Short mmCIF file of C-alpha atoms in Angstrom, two decimals:
data_model
loop_
_atom_site.label_atom_id
_atom_site.label_comp_id
_atom_site.label_asym_id
_atom_site.label_seq_id
_atom_site.Cartn_x
_atom_site.Cartn_y
_atom_site.Cartn_z
CA MET A 1 0.00 0.00 0.00
CA ARG A 2 1.03 3.64 -0.36
CA ALA A 3 1.86 5.60 2.78
CA ALA A 4 3.67 8.66 4.14
CA PHE A 5 6.33 7.32 6.50
CA ILE A 6 9.71 7.95 8.09
CA GLU A 7 12.71 5.72 8.72
CA GLU A 8 14.41 8.13 11.13
CA LEU A 9 13.54 11.16 13.25
CA GLY A 10 14.24 14.57 11.81
CA ALA A 11 13.04 17.56 9.79
CA PRO A 12 10.11 17.32 7.34
CA ASP A 13 12.42 16.11 4.59
CA VAL A 14 12.74 12.71 6.31
CA ILE A 15 9.12 12.00 5.28
CA ARG A 16 8.91 9.58 2.39
CA TYR A 17 5.92 8.64 0.25
CA GLY A 18 5.77 5.24 -1.37
CA GLU A 19 4.95 1.57 -1.03
CA ILE A 20 5.22 -0.29 2.29
CA ALA A 21 3.74 -3.55 3.54
CA ALA A 22 0.04 -3.41 4.32
CA PRO A 23 -0.80 -3.72 8.04
CA ARG A 24 -2.28 -6.90 9.50
CA PRO A 25 -4.95 -6.58 12.20
CA GLY A 26 -4.85 -8.64 15.37
CA PRO A 27 -7.86 -10.34 16.95
CA THR A 28 -9.12 -7.16 18.66
CA ASP A 29 -8.16 -4.81 15.82
CA VAL A 30 -10.01 -3.32 12.88
CA LEU A 31 -8.53 -2.83 9.42
CA VAL A 32 -9.67 0.51 8.00
CA ASP A 33 -9.54 1.81 4.44
CA VAL A 34 -8.45 5.41 5.02
CA GLU A 35 -10.45 8.12 3.26
CA ALA A 36 -8.89 11.17 4.93
CA THR A 37 -6.24 12.06 7.48
CA THR A 38 -4.78 15.36 8.63
CA VAL A 39 -1.69 16.94 10.19
CA ASN A 40 -1.57 18.16 13.79
CA PRO A 41 1.25 20.03 15.52
CA VAL A 42 1.85 16.93 17.64
CA ASP A 43 2.53 14.95 14.46
CA THR A 44 5.48 17.24 13.75
CA PHE A 45 6.69 16.77 17.34
CA VAL A 46 6.62 12.97 16.97
CA ARG A 47 8.35 13.09 13.58
CA SER A 48 11.12 15.38 14.85
CA GLY A 49 11.61 13.59 18.16
CA ALA A 50 10.48 16.58 20.25
CA PHE A 51 7.74 14.36 21.70
CA ARG A 52 9.41 11.11 22.65
CA THR A 53 7.34 7.99 22.15
CA HIS A 54 7.95 4.44 21.00
CA LEU A 55 8.18 4.15 17.19
CA ASP A 56 8.82 1.15 14.97
CA PHE A 57 10.48 2.03 11.66
CA PRO A 58 9.36 2.36 8.97
CA PHE A 59 6.85 4.46 10.85
CA VAL A 60 3.65 5.70 9.22
CA ILE A 61 2.97 9.24 10.41
CA GLY A 62 -0.35 10.78 11.38
CA ARG A 63 -2.80 10.72 14.25
CA ASP A 64 -6.33 11.00 12.83
CA LEU A 65 -8.39 9.20 10.21
CA VAL A 66 -11.84 8.85 8.78
CA GLY A 67 -12.48 5.72 6.75
CA THR A 68 -14.41 2.53 6.13
CA VAL A 69 -14.00 -0.78 7.90
CA ALA A 70 -12.36 -3.34 5.58
CA ALA A 71 -12.24 -6.18 8.11
CA ALA A 72 -12.65 -6.68 11.85
CA GLY A 73 -10.92 -9.23 14.08
CA PRO A 74 -13.07 -11.75 15.97
CA GLY A 75 -12.63 -9.80 19.19
CA ALA A 76 -13.39 -6.42 17.63
CA THR A 77 -17.07 -6.53 18.46
CA GLY A 78 -19.37 -3.83 17.17
CA PHE A 79 -17.65 -3.34 13.81
CA ARG A 80 -18.25 -4.90 10.44
CA ALA A 81 -17.08 -4.33 6.88
CA GLY A 82 -18.52 -1.19 5.35
CA ASP A 83 -18.96 0.76 8.60
CA ARG A 84 -17.90 4.41 8.44
CA VAL A 85 -15.52 5.11 11.33
CA TRP A 86 -12.94 7.50 12.76
CA CYS A 87 -9.95 7.47 15.10
CA ASN A 88 -7.75 10.19 16.59
CA SER A 89 -5.08 8.31 18.53
CA LEU A 90 -2.79 6.56 16.07
CA GLY A 91 0.85 7.42 15.36
CA HIS A 92 2.39 7.17 18.84
CA GLU A 93 3.08 4.73 21.70
CA GLY A 94 3.95 1.96 19.27
CA ARG A 95 0.87 2.43 17.08
CA GLN A 96 1.48 2.98 13.40
CA GLY A 97 -0.08 6.11 11.96
CA ALA A 98 -3.00 7.04 9.74
CA ALA A 99 -1.26 8.54 6.70
CA ALA A 100 -1.70 5.48 4.50
CA GLN A 101 -4.23 3.70 2.33
CA GLN A 102 -5.00 1.34 5.20
CA ALA A 103 -4.53 1.48 8.95
CA VAL A 104 -5.01 -0.92 11.84
CA VAL A 105 -6.96 0.47 14.80
CA ALA A 106 -7.62 -1.16 18.14
CA ALA A 107 -11.36 -1.58 18.55
CA ASP A 108 -11.41 0.47 21.76
CA ARG A 109 -9.97 3.48 19.88
CA LEU A 110 -12.36 3.39 16.93
CA TYR A 111 -15.70 5.20 16.80
CA PRO A 112 -18.69 5.38 14.42
CA LEU A 113 -19.04 8.27 11.99
CA PRO A 114 -22.60 9.58 11.81
CA GLY A 115 -24.31 9.43 8.43
CA GLY A 116 -24.18 12.46 6.19
CA VAL A 117 -20.94 13.79 7.66
CA ASP A 118 -18.27 14.84 5.17
CA PRO A 119 -15.07 12.85 5.87
CA CYS A 120 -12.74 15.78 5.17
CA GLU A 121 -14.65 18.11 7.46
CA ALA A 122 -14.87 15.45 10.16
CA VAL A 123 -11.18 14.56 10.19
CA ALA A 124 -10.31 18.26 10.42
CA VAL A 125 -12.16 18.75 13.72
CA LEU A 126 -11.56 15.46 15.55
CA HIS A 127 -8.23 16.18 17.21
CA PRO A 128 -8.93 19.80 18.22
CA ALA A 129 -12.39 18.93 19.51
CA ALA A 130 -11.22 15.93 21.53
CA THR A 131 -8.45 18.09 22.99
CA ALA A 132 -11.04 20.70 23.91
CA TYR A 133 -13.29 18.11 25.56
CA LEU A 134 -10.48 16.74 27.69
CA ALA A 135 -9.30 20.22 28.66
CA LEU A 136 -12.77 21.37 29.68
CA PHE A 137 -14.22 18.32 31.38
CA THR A 138 -11.61 15.64 32.14
CA HIS A 139 -8.95 18.04 33.43
CA GLY A 140 -10.82 21.34 33.87
CA HIS A 141 -13.86 19.84 35.65
CA LEU A 142 -16.18 22.39 34.05
CA ARG A 143 -19.62 22.74 35.62
CA VAL A 144 -22.82 24.36 34.38
CA GLY A 145 -22.93 28.09 35.01
CA GLU A 146 -19.19 28.57 35.42
CA THR A 147 -17.24 31.25 33.59
CA VAL A 148 -14.69 30.03 31.06
CA LEU A 149 -12.03 32.21 29.46
CA VAL A 150 -10.64 30.93 26.16
CA ALA A 151 -7.49 32.74 24.99
CA GLY A 152 -6.94 32.22 21.26
CA ALA A 153 -10.60 31.43 20.69
CA ALA A 154 -10.52 31.64 16.88
CA GLY A 155 -8.00 28.83 16.43
CA HIS A 156 -8.72 25.16 15.86
CA VAL A 157 -8.70 24.13 19.53
CA GLY A 158 -9.96 27.51 20.69
CA SER A 159 -13.08 27.40 18.52
CA ALA A 160 -13.82 23.87 19.75
CA LEU A 161 -13.41 25.04 23.35
CA VAL A 162 -15.90 27.84 22.80
CA THR A 163 -18.40 25.51 21.11
CA LEU A 164 -18.23 22.79 23.75
CA ALA A 165 -18.19 25.15 26.74
CA ALA A 166 -21.19 27.13 25.48
CA ARG A 167 -23.14 23.95 24.80
CA ALA A 168 -22.32 22.74 28.33
CA GLY A 169 -24.00 25.78 29.85
CA ALA A 170 -20.92 27.82 30.69
CA ARG A 171 -20.54 31.56 30.29
CA VAL A 172 -17.77 31.95 27.73
CA LEU A 173 -15.37 34.87 27.51
CA ALA A 174 -13.05 34.80 24.52
CA THR A 175 -9.96 36.68 23.40
CA ALA A 176 -9.12 36.83 19.72
CA ALA A 177 -8.17 39.25 16.98
CA ALA A 178 -10.80 41.93 16.39
CA ALA A 179 -11.48 40.51 12.92
CA ASP A 180 -12.45 37.17 14.49
CA ALA A 181 -14.92 38.57 17.04
CA ARG A 182 -18.03 37.75 15.02
CA TYR A 183 -16.81 34.21 14.34
CA CYS A 184 -16.24 33.57 18.05
CA ALA A 185 -19.61 35.05 18.96
CA ASP A 186 -21.33 32.83 16.41
CA LEU A 187 -19.68 29.81 18.08
CA GLY A 188 -21.28 30.76 21.39
CA ALA A 189 -18.92 33.21 23.12
CA ASP A 190 -20.85 35.62 25.35
CA GLN A 191 -18.19 38.31 25.10
CA VAL A 192 -15.18 38.62 22.79
CA LEU A 193 -12.24 40.88 23.61
CA ASP A 194 -9.34 41.92 21.39
CA TYR A 195 -6.21 40.21 22.65
CA ARG A 196 -4.14 43.17 21.38
CA ASP A 197 -6.07 45.70 23.51
CA PRO A 198 -3.63 47.30 26.00
CA ASP A 199 -6.49 47.38 28.51
CA LEU A 200 -7.33 43.70 28.05
CA VAL A 201 -6.68 42.65 31.66
CA PRO A 202 -8.86 45.31 33.32
CA LYS A 203 -11.59 44.61 30.76
CA LEU A 204 -11.44 40.91 31.63
CA ARG A 205 -11.75 41.77 35.31
CA GLN A 206 -14.75 43.93 34.49
CA ALA A 207 -16.30 41.11 32.43
CA ALA A 208 -15.80 38.61 35.26
CA PRO A 209 -15.88 40.60 38.53
CA LEU A 210 -16.08 37.42 40.60
CA GLY A 211 -13.23 35.84 38.67
CA VAL A 212 -12.85 33.20 35.98
CA ASP A 213 -13.55 29.59 36.95
CA LEU A 214 -11.61 27.99 34.11
CA TYR A 215 -8.85 29.57 31.99
CA LEU A 216 -7.46 27.98 28.83
CA ASP A 217 -4.70 29.52 26.71
CA THR A 218 -4.47 27.78 23.34
CA ALA A 219 -1.64 30.05 22.20
CA GLY A 220 0.63 28.75 24.95
CA VAL A 221 1.66 32.18 26.26
CA ASN A 222 1.17 30.87 29.82
CA ASP A 223 1.50 34.18 31.67
CA LEU A 224 0.57 32.63 34.98
CA ASP A 225 1.36 35.76 36.99
CA THR A 226 -1.50 37.55 35.22
CA THR A 227 -3.73 34.55 34.60
CA VAL A 228 -3.88 33.29 38.18
CA GLY A 229 -4.87 36.78 39.30
CA LEU A 230 -7.95 36.57 37.07
CA LEU A 231 -9.23 33.36 38.65
CA ALA A 232 -12.15 32.99 41.01
CA ARG A 233 -11.67 31.08 44.23
CA ARG A 234 -11.05 27.45 43.26
CA GLY A 235 -10.46 28.57 39.69
CA ARG A 236 -8.38 26.38 37.40
CA VAL A 237 -5.83 27.02 34.67
CA VAL A 238 -5.42 24.21 32.16
CA LEU A 239 -2.14 24.29 30.23
CA LEU A 240 -2.33 22.66 26.80
CA ALA A 241 0.31 24.47 24.74
CA GLY A 242 3.61 26.31 25.08
CA ALA A 243 6.06 23.55 25.94
CA GLY A 244 9.00 25.96 25.88
CA THR A 245 7.53 28.53 28.28
CA ARG A 246 8.95 29.04 31.77
CA PRO A 247 6.38 31.21 33.55
CA VAL A 248 6.58 32.64 37.04
CA LEU A 249 4.35 30.67 39.42
CA PRO A 250 2.47 32.94 41.86
CA ALA A 251 2.32 30.36 44.62
CA GLY A 252 0.62 32.53 47.21
CA ALA A 253 -2.23 33.54 44.93
CA LEU A 254 -2.72 29.85 44.13
CA TYR A 255 -2.78 28.19 47.52
CA MET A 256 -4.44 31.04 49.42
CA ASN A 257 -7.42 30.89 47.05
CA ASP A 258 -7.63 27.12 46.43
CA ARG A 259 -6.65 27.70 42.80
CA SER A 260 -4.82 25.18 40.62
CA VAL A 261 -2.73 24.86 37.47
CA ILE A 262 -3.12 21.64 35.50
CA GLY A 263 -1.25 20.47 32.42
CA PHE A 264 -2.15 17.76 29.93
CA VAL A 265 -1.50 16.41 26.46
CA ILE A 266 -4.05 14.34 24.59
CA SER A 267 -1.35 11.76 23.82
CA HIS A 268 -1.55 10.56 27.43
CA ALA A 269 -5.33 10.19 27.45
CA THR A 270 -6.58 6.72 28.28
CA SER A 271 -8.80 4.80 25.88
CA GLY A 272 -11.67 5.35 28.32
CA GLU A 273 -11.12 9.12 28.36
CA LEU A 274 -10.92 9.20 24.59
CA ALA A 275 -14.11 7.16 24.31
CA GLU A 276 -15.92 9.60 26.61
CA ALA A 277 -14.77 12.50 24.43
CA ALA A 278 -15.74 10.56 21.30
CA ALA A 279 -19.31 10.10 22.52
CA CYS A 280 -19.68 13.87 22.74
CA LEU A 281 -18.01 14.42 19.36
CA VAL A 282 -20.18 11.81 17.62
CA ASP A 283 -23.28 13.57 18.93
CA LEU A 284 -22.06 16.99 17.78
CA LEU A 285 -20.93 15.68 14.39
CA GLY A 286 -24.35 14.13 13.87
CA ARG A 287 -25.92 17.51 14.61
CA HIS A 288 -23.43 19.26 12.27
CA ALA A 289 -22.42 21.36 15.27
CA LEU A 290 -18.68 20.82 14.73
CA ARG A 291 -17.38 22.33 11.51
CA PRO A 292 -13.86 23.43 10.55
CA ARG A 293 -13.46 27.06 9.64
CA ARG A 294 -11.34 26.33 6.58
CA ILE A 295 -9.79 23.18 5.13
CA GLU A 296 -7.27 22.55 2.41
CA VAL A 297 -7.50 19.13 0.77
CA ARG A 298 -4.25 17.71 -0.57
CA PRO A 299 -3.02 14.31 -1.77
CA LEU A 300 -1.28 12.04 0.74
CA SER A 301 1.94 12.56 -1.22
CA ALA A 302 1.97 16.19 0.03
CA ALA A 303 2.61 15.14 3.66
CA ARG A 304 6.23 16.37 3.64
CA GLU A 305 5.21 19.75 2.26
CA VAL A 306 2.36 20.13 4.75
CA HIS A 307 4.62 19.32 7.72
CA ALA A 308 7.09 21.96 6.51
CA ARG A 309 4.37 24.57 6.09
CA MET A 310 2.97 23.86 9.54
CA GLU A 311 6.37 24.33 11.16
CA LYS A 312 6.76 27.65 9.32
CA GLY A 313 3.42 28.86 10.66
CA GLU A 314 1.79 28.92 7.22
CA LEU A 315 -1.30 26.92 8.18
CA ARG A 316 -2.78 29.16 10.87
CA GLY A 317 -6.53 29.09 10.51
CA VAL A 318 -6.39 26.23 7.99
CA ARG A 319 -6.66 22.49 8.52
CA ALA A 320 -4.76 20.50 5.89
CA VAL A 321 -6.53 17.27 5.00
CA LEU A 322 -4.62 14.50 3.18
CA CYS A 323 -6.53 12.00 1.05
CA PRO A 324 -4.93 8.72 -0.11
CA ASP A 325 -7.22 8.51 -3.14
CA LEU A 326 -5.77 11.75 -4.46
CA GLY A 327 -2.25 10.30 -4.72
#
């Protein structure tokens, strides 16, 4: 089969496109004909070695897929040939990736795709939306009526955070570029503030006089000295970006107000946590409530180019979707 793969860690130019042996499913696995995959920042971290995880070379890159079941092992109950499915946890911890004509997925990491959902649109939102779910509920413990502040609300993860938080009954404050204010409001943000405004912090305090219950910074700025000061009592900061930041930790403001700072990466999510997120995503996909803002569909052979463009910052606001059938 054709695949985008690597035989060593390194820059985007280590990615090769060509023929490799087709995967063989085990008794609890499902063989999937891949219709669409995509490229996430974490895929570039795995390829470069910045995110260390077990890889077997040649290693097929890619985390997410939408496809059709080709065959299911005897222990992979609930799946049969022809089922439309998706997965967002391949390509790390010893699992081969999704950027190929076929992929093997463990049955407990594979989920149904609702009818009428476009595969390219679906694959574009899966990883950001699952990340948002875990940040809000698994790690952020969001409750109805709480105030959530999403910094970077117009991005892929940010827009999913706004959508999921608003639908969960939270009051959502968002920061974004002024040009993106309408987009964020349409997603469900109650108030959108310009992140470039020199008076942003006092305006946030005015918007949430009792403090913010949950703060999420998708840009990874991680200015904890400012952020912690915006929190309500027992407020939480969830860190999900900015691996290179070294912020000052205002310990007194944390422990004297029962506040907390929590970090997570979706790569460490358990299959049970992913399944819980998937149940929410399947419901929202079926309602057409999760849609990417903009996608760019390319052939699978463009994987090297797309990785390079992502690392140069050329894909902001765009989700690149790779389709094996296109080449």
